[in-house]
CSV table of C-alpha atoms in Angstrom, one decimal:
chain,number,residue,atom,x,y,z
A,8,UNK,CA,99.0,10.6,40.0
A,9,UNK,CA,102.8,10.1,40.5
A,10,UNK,CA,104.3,11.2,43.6
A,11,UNK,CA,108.0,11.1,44.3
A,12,UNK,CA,108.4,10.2,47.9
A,13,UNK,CA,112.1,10.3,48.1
A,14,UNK,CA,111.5,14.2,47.8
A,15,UNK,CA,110.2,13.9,51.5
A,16,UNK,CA,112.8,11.8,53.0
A,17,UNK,CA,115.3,13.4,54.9
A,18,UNK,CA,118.7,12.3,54.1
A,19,UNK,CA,120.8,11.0,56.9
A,20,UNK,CA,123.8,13.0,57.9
A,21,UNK,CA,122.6,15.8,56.1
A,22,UNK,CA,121.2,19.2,58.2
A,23,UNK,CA,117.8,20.1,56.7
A,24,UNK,CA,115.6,23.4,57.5
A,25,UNK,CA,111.8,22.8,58.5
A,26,UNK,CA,111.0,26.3,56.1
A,27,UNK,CA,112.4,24.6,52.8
A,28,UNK,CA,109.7,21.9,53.0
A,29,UNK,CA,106.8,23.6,52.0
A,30,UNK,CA,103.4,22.5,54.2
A,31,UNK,CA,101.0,23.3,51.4
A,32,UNK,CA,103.1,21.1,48.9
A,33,UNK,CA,101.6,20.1,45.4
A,34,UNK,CA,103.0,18.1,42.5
A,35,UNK,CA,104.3,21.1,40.0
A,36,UNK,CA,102.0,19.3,37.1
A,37,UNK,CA,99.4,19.8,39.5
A,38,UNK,CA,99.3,23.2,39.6
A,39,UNK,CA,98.3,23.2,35.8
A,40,UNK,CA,95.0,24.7,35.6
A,41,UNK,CA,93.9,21.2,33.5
A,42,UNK,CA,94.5,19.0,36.7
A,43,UNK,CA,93.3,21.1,39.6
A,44,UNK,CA,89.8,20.1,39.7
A,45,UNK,CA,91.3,16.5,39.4
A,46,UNK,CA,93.9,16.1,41.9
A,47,UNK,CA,92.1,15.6,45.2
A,48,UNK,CA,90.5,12.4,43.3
A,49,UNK,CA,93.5,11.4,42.1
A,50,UNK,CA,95.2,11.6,45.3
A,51,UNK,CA,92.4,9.6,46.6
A,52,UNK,CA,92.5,6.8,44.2
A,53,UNK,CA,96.1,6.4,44.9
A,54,UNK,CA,95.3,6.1,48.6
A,55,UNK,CA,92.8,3.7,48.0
A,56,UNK,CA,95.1,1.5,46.1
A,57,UNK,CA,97.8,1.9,48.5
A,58,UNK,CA,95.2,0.6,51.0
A,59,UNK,CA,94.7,-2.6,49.2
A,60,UNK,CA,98.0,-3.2,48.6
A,61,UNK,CA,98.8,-3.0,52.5
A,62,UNK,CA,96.0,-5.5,53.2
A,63,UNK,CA,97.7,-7.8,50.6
A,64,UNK,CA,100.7,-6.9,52.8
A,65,UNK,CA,99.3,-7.5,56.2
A,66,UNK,CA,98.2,-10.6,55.3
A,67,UNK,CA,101.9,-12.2,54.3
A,68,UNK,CA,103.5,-10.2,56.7
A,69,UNK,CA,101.4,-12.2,59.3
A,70,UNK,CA,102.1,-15.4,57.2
A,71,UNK,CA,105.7,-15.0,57.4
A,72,UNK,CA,106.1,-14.3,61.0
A,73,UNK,CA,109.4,-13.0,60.5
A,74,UNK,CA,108.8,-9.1,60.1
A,75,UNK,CA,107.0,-6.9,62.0
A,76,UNK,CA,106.6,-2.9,61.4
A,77,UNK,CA,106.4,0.1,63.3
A,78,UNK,CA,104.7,3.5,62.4
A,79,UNK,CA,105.8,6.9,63.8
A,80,UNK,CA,103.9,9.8,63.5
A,81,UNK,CA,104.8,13.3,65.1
A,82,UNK,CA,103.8,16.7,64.5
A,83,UNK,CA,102.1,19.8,66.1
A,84,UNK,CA,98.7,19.9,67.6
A,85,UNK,CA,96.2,19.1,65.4
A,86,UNK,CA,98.4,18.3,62.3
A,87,UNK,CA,96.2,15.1,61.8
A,88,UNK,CA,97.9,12.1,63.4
A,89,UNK,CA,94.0,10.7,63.9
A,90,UNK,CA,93.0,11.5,60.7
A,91,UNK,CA,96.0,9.4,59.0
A,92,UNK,CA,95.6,6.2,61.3
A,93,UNK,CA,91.5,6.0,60.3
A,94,UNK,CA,92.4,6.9,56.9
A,95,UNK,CA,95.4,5.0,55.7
A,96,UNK,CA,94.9,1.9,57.6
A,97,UNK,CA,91.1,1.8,57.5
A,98,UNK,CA,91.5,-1.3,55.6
A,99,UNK,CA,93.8,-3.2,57.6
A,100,UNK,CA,93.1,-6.7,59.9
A,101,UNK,CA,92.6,-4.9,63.5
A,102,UNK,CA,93.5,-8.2,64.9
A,103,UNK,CA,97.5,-7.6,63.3
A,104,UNK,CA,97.7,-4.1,63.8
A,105,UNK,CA,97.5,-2.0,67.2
A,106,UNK,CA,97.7,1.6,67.9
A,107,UNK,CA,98.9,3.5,71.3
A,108,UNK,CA,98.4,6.9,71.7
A,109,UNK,CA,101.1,8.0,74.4
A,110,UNK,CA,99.9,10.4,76.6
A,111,UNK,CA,101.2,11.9,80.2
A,112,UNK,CA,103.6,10.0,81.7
A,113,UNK,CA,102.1,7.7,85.2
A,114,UNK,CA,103.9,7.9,88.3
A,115,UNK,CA,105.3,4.2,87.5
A,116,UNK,CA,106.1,5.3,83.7
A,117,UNK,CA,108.2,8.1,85.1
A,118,UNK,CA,110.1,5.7,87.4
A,119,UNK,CA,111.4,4.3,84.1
A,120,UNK,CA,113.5,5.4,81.4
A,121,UNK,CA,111.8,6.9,78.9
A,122,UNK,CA,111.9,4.3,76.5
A,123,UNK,CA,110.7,1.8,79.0
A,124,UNK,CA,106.9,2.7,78.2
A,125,UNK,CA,107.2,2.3,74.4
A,126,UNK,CA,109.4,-0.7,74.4
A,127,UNK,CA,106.3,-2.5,76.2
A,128,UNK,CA,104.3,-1.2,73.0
A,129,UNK,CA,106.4,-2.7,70.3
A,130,UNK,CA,104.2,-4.5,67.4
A,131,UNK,CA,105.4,-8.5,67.5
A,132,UNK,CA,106.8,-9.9,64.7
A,133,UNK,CA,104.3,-10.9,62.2
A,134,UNK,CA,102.1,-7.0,63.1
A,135,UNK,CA,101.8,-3.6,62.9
A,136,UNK,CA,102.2,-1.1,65.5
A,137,UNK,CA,101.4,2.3,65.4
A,138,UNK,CA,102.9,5.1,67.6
A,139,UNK,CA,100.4,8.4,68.2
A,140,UNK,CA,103.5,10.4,69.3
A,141,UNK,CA,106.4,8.2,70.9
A,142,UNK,CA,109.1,8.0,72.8
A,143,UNK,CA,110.2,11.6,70.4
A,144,UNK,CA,108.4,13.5,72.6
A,145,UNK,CA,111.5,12.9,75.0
A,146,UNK,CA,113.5,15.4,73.0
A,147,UNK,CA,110.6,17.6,71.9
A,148,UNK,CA,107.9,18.6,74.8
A,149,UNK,CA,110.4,17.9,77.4
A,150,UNK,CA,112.8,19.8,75.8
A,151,UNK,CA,110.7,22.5,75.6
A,152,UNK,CA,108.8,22.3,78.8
A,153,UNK,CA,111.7,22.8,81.5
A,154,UNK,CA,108.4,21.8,84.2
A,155,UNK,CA,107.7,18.7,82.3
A,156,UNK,CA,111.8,17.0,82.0
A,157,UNK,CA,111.9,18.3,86.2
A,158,UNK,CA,109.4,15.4,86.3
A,159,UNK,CA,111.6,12.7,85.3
A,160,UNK,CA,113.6,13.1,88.1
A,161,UNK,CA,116.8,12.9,86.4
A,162,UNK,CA,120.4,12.8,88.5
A,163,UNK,CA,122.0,16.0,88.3
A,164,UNK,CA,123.2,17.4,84.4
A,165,UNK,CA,126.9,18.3,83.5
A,166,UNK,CA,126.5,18.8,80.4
A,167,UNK,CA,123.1,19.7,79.1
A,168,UNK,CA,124.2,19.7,75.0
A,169,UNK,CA,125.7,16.1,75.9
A,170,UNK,CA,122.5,15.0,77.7
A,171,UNK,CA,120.7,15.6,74.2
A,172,UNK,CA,123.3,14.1,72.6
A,173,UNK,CA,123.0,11.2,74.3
A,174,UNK,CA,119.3,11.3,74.1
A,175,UNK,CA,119.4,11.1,70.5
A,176,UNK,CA,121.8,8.7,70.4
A,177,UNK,CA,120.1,6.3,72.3
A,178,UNK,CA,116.7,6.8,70.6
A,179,UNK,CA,118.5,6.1,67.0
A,180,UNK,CA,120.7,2.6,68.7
A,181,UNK,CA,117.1,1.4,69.8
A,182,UNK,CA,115.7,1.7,66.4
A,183,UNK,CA,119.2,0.0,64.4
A,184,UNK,CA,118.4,-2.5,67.4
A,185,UNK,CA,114.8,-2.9,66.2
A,186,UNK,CA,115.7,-2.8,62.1
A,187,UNK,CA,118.4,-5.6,62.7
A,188,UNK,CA,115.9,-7.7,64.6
A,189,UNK,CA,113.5,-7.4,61.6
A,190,UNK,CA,111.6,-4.7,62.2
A,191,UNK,CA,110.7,-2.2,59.7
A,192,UNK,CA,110.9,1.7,61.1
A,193,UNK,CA,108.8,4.2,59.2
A,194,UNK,CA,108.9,7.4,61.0
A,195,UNK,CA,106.7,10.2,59.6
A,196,UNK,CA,106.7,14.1,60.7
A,197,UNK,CA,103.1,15.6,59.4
A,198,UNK,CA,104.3,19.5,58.6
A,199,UNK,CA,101.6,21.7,59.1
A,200,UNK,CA,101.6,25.6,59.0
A,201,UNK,CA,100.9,28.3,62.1
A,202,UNK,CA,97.8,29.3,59.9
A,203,UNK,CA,96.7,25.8,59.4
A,204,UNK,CA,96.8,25.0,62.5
A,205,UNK,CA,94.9,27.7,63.8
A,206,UNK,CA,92.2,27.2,61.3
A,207,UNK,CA,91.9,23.7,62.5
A,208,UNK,CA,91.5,24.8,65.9
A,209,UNK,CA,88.6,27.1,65.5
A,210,UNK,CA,87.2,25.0,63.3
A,211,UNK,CA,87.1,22.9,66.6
A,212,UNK,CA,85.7,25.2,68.8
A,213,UNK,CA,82.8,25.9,66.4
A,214,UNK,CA,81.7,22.3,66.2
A,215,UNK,CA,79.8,21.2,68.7
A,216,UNK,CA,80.9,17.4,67.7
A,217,UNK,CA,84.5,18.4,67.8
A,218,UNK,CA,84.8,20.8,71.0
A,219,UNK,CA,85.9,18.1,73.0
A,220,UNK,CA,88.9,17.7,70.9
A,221,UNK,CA,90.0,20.9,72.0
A,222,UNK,CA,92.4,21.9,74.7
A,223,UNK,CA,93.6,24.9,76.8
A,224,UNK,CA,97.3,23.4,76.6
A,225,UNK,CA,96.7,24.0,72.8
A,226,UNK,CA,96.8,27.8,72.5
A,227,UNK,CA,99.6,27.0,75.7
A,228,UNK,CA,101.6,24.7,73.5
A,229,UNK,CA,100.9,26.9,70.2
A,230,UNK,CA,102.4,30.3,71.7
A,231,UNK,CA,105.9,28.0,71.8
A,232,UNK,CA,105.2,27.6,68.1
A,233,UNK,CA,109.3,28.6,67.3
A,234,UNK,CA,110.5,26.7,70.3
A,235,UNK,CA,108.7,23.5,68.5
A,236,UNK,CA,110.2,24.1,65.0
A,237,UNK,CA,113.6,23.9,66.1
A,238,UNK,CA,113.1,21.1,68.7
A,239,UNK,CA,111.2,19.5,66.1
A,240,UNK,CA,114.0,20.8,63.4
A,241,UNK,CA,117.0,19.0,65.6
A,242,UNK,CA,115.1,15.9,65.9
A,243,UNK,CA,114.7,15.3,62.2
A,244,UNK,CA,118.3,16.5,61.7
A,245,UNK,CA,119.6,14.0,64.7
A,246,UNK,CA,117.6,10.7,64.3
A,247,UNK,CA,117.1,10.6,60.5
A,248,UNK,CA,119.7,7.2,59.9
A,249,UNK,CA,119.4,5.2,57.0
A,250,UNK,CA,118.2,2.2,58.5
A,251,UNK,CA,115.2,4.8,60.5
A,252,UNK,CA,115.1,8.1,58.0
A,253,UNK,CA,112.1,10.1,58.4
A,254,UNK,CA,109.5,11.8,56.0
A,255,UNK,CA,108.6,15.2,56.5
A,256,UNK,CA,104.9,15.1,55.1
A,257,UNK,CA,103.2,18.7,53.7
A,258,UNK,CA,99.9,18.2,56.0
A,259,UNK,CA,98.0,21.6,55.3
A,260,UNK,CA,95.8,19.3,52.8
A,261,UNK,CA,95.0,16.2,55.0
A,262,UNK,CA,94.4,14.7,51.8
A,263,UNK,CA,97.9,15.1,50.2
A,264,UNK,CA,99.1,13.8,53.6
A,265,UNK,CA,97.1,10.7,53.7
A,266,UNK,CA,98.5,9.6,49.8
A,267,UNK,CA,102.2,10.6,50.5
A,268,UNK,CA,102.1,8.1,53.4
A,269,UNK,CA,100.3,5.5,52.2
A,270,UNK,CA,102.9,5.7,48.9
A,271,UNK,CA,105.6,5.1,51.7
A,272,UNK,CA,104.1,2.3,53.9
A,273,UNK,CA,103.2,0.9,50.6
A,274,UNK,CA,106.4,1.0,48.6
A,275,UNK,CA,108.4,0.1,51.9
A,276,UNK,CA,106.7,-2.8,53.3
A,277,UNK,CA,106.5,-4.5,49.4
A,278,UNK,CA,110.4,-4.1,49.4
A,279,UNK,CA,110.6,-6.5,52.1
A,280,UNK,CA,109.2,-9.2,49.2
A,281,UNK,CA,107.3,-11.5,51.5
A,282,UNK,CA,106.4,-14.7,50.4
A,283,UNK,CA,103.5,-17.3,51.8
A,284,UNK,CA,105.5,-20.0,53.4
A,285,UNK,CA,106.6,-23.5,51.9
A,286,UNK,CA,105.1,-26.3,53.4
A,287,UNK,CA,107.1,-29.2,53.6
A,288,UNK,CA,106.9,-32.2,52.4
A,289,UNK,CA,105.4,-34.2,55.6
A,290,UNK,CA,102.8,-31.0,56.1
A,291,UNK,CA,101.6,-31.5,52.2
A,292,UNK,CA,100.9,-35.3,53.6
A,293,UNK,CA,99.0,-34.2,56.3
A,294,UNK,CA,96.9,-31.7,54.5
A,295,UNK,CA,95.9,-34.1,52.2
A,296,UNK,CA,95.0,-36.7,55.1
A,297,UNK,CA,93.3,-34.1,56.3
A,298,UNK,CA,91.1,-33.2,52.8
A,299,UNK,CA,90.8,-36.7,52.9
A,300,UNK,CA,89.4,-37.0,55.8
A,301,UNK,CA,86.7,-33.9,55.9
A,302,UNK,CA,85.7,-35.8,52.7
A,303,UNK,CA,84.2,-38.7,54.2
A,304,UNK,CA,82.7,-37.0,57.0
């Protein structure tokens, strides 16, 4: 299965519209009758071997202790954030790679900028770190929700197209801060339909083993549906940089998701072309003092 990723990367500088990226995306060979019974396996293959090459990954980028990388991923209510992390790094050492989930603000979070929180949260070099929303939500949901940016308690705004501005700005300086310090940014928006979504929801309402997924504030956040899209829309236009683009991933099929992202972290984190380190002269003596040692206990 080939899959051009570039097709999903939004170009930096460029103004993109959410409804030219189609959420129920296939291949066009796909769609031949020959390969539809095929694809899903395909895709899944691919996301299997995308899988082993990030443990391969993992495992030098912990060696070399000079890169670390950070995954973003945004996107509606139930456009399958969860579903992605347990998927596409199900294979990965636990013990290099840590996922936060950023909920509601706490009274002391909200004392804070609103990077402060997800600064804290940044994967050390050498690790993975994986965002469950992120500091975006500070130009999405607060955006939206004039009740929810009161609570930040903000000195009073001039300018309210500055403030977001500024916002953006400062969101897209933190990550050229982060890339220049050695961390890779890979920042992923899952794109999931109104219909989708809906199913999704009732299909959480109807399982008993997935009710507790389900939220009031969904169908609250869902009738802002248009609000979203263009909060969302302005994100992707403002913060995709070269050195932090982001992907805007078709998520209707969760498995077409899960392979497109892989593909990225994948091809990504290989261009970085770790290496094992060199030992030294002196540490090759003491290895083999050491080899030499074990020998004759």
């Amino acid at each position: 299965m080939s899959i051009g990723t570039q097709d999903f990367k939004v170009p930096a500088g460029k103004t993109i519209r959410l409804k030219d990226y189609d959420s129920n995306w296939l291949p066009k060979w796909a769609k031949q009758e020959k390969y539809k019974k095929t694809l899903k396996q395909q895709a899944i293959d691919l996301l299997e071997e995308n899988r082993q090459k990030l443990v391969s990954e993992q495992e030098l980028l912990w060696a070399s202790d000079s890169y670390a990388m950070l995954i973003i991923l945004q996107g509606m209510d139930a456009a399958g954030k969860d579903s992605t992390i347990r998927h596409v790094m199900s294979g990965v050492n636990p013990q290099g790679c840590r996922v936060t989930s950023f909920k509601t603000p706490s009274t002391e979070e909200l004392k804070h900028d609103f990077l402060w929180r997800h600064i804290k949260a940044l994967p050390e070099r050498g690790s993975i770190g994986i965002f469950n929303r992120s500091y975006y939500e500070d130009v999405l949901i607060v955006k939206v929700r004039p009740e929810v940016f009161a609570k930040q308690k903000l000195p009073p705004i001039q300018d309210e197209t500055l403030f977001w501005e500024q916002r953006y700005e400062d969101i897209t300086l933190l990550e050229r801060h982060l890339v220049r310090g050695g961390t890779l940014v890979l920042k992923f928006y899952l794109h999931i339909s109104k219909k989708e979504q809906k199913k999704r929801l009732l299909k959480r309402l109807e399982d008993p083993d997935k009710a507790w997924k389900f939220s009031i504030t969904d169908l609250e956040e869902r009738s802002k549906w248009s609000e979203y899209e263009k909060a969302y829309e302005e994100m992707l236009n403002k913060t995709s940089t070269k050195w932090a683009p982001w992907y805007v991933i078709p998520a209707d099929r969760k498995w077409v998701a899960h392979a497109l992202i892989a593909e990225v972290i994948a091809s990504e984190i290989e261009k970085l072309d770790l290496t094992y380190p060199v030992l030294n002269k002196t540490q090759k003596e003491e290895l083999t003092k050491a080899k030499a040692e074990l020998e004759k206990d």
